[in-house]
Amino acid sequence: MAQQLWIGIWELYFGDWTLGNELLDEVTALEKRHKPRIDNTLFAIRKLRTQAAKTYRQ
């Protein structure tokens, strides 16, 4: 799961934006299934890195 997260983030910065979001969607969907959530920081990382990638691509 961690590897897929970082590949998704890499895609947001340098590769295919859509593919990156699809990978991150899969990771967060898996995380949302667990009660209680295993890692709440995952959602914060995604939000922060997505915003930073948008800025980087401009």
CSV table of C-alpha atoms in Angstrom, one decimal:
chain,number,residue,atom,x,y,z
A,1,MET,CA,0.0,0.0,0.0
A,2,ALA,CA,2.8,2.5,0.8
A,3,GLN,CA,4.5,1.8,-2.5
A,4,GLN,CA,1.3,2.5,-4.4
A,5,LEU,CA,0.8,5.7,-2.4
A,6,TRP,CA,4.3,7.0,-3.4
A,7,ILE,CA,3.9,5.9,-7.0
A,8,GLY,CA,0.6,7.8,-7.2
A,9,ILE,CA,2.3,10.9,-5.7
A,10,TRP,CA,5.1,10.6,-8.2
A,11,GLU,CA,2.6,10.5,-11.0
A,12,LEU,CA,0.9,13.6,-9.8
A,13,TYR,CA,4.3,15.5,-9.9
A,14,PHE,CA,6.0,14.1,-13.0
A,15,GLY,CA,3.7,11.7,-14.9
A,16,ASP,CA,0.0,11.1,-15.7
A,17,TRP,CA,-2.2,13.2,-13.4
A,18,THR,CA,-5.2,11.0,-13.9
A,19,LEU,CA,-3.3,7.8,-13.2
A,20,GLY,CA,-1.8,9.3,-10.0
A,21,ASN,CA,-5.3,10.2,-8.8
A,22,GLU,CA,-6.6,6.7,-9.6
A,23,LEU,CA,-3.8,5.1,-7.6
A,24,LEU,CA,-4.4,7.4,-4.7
A,25,ASP,CA,-8.1,6.7,-4.9
A,26,GLU,CA,-7.4,3.0,-4.6
A,27,VAL,CA,-5.2,3.5,-1.5
A,28,THR,CA,-7.6,5.8,0.2
A,29,ALA,CA,-10.6,3.5,-0.6
A,30,LEU,CA,-8.8,0.6,1.1
A,31,GLU,CA,-8.0,2.8,4.1
A,32,LYS,CA,-11.6,4.0,4.4
A,33,ARG,CA,-12.7,0.3,4.8
A,34,HIS,CA,-10.9,-0.2,8.0
A,35,LYS,CA,-12.6,0.8,11.3
A,36,PRO,CA,-10.9,2.4,13.1
A,37,ARG,CA,-8.7,3.9,10.4
A,38,ILE,CA,-5.2,2.5,10.4
A,39,ASP,CA,-3.5,5.7,9.3
A,40,ASN,CA,-5.3,9.0,9.3
A,41,THR,CA,-2.1,10.8,8.2
A,42,LEU,CA,-2.6,9.1,4.8
A,43,PHE,CA,-5.4,11.5,4.0
A,44,ALA,CA,-3.4,14.5,5.1
A,45,ILE,CA,-0.4,13.4,2.9
A,46,ARG,CA,-2.6,13.0,-0.1
A,47,LYS,CA,-4.2,16.4,0.4
A,48,LEU,CA,-0.9,18.2,0.9
A,49,ARG,CA,1.0,16.5,-1.9
A,50,THR,CA,-1.9,16.9,-4.4
A,51,GLN,CA,-1.9,20.7,-3.7
A,52,ALA,CA,1.9,20.8,-4.0
A,53,ALA,CA,1.9,18.9,-7.3
A,54,LYS,CA,-0.6,21.3,-8.8
A,55,THR,CA,1.6,24.2,-7.9
A,56,TYR,CA,4.7,22.3,-9.2
A,57,ARG,CA,3.1,21.6,-12.5
A,58,GLN,CA,2.2,25.2,-13.2
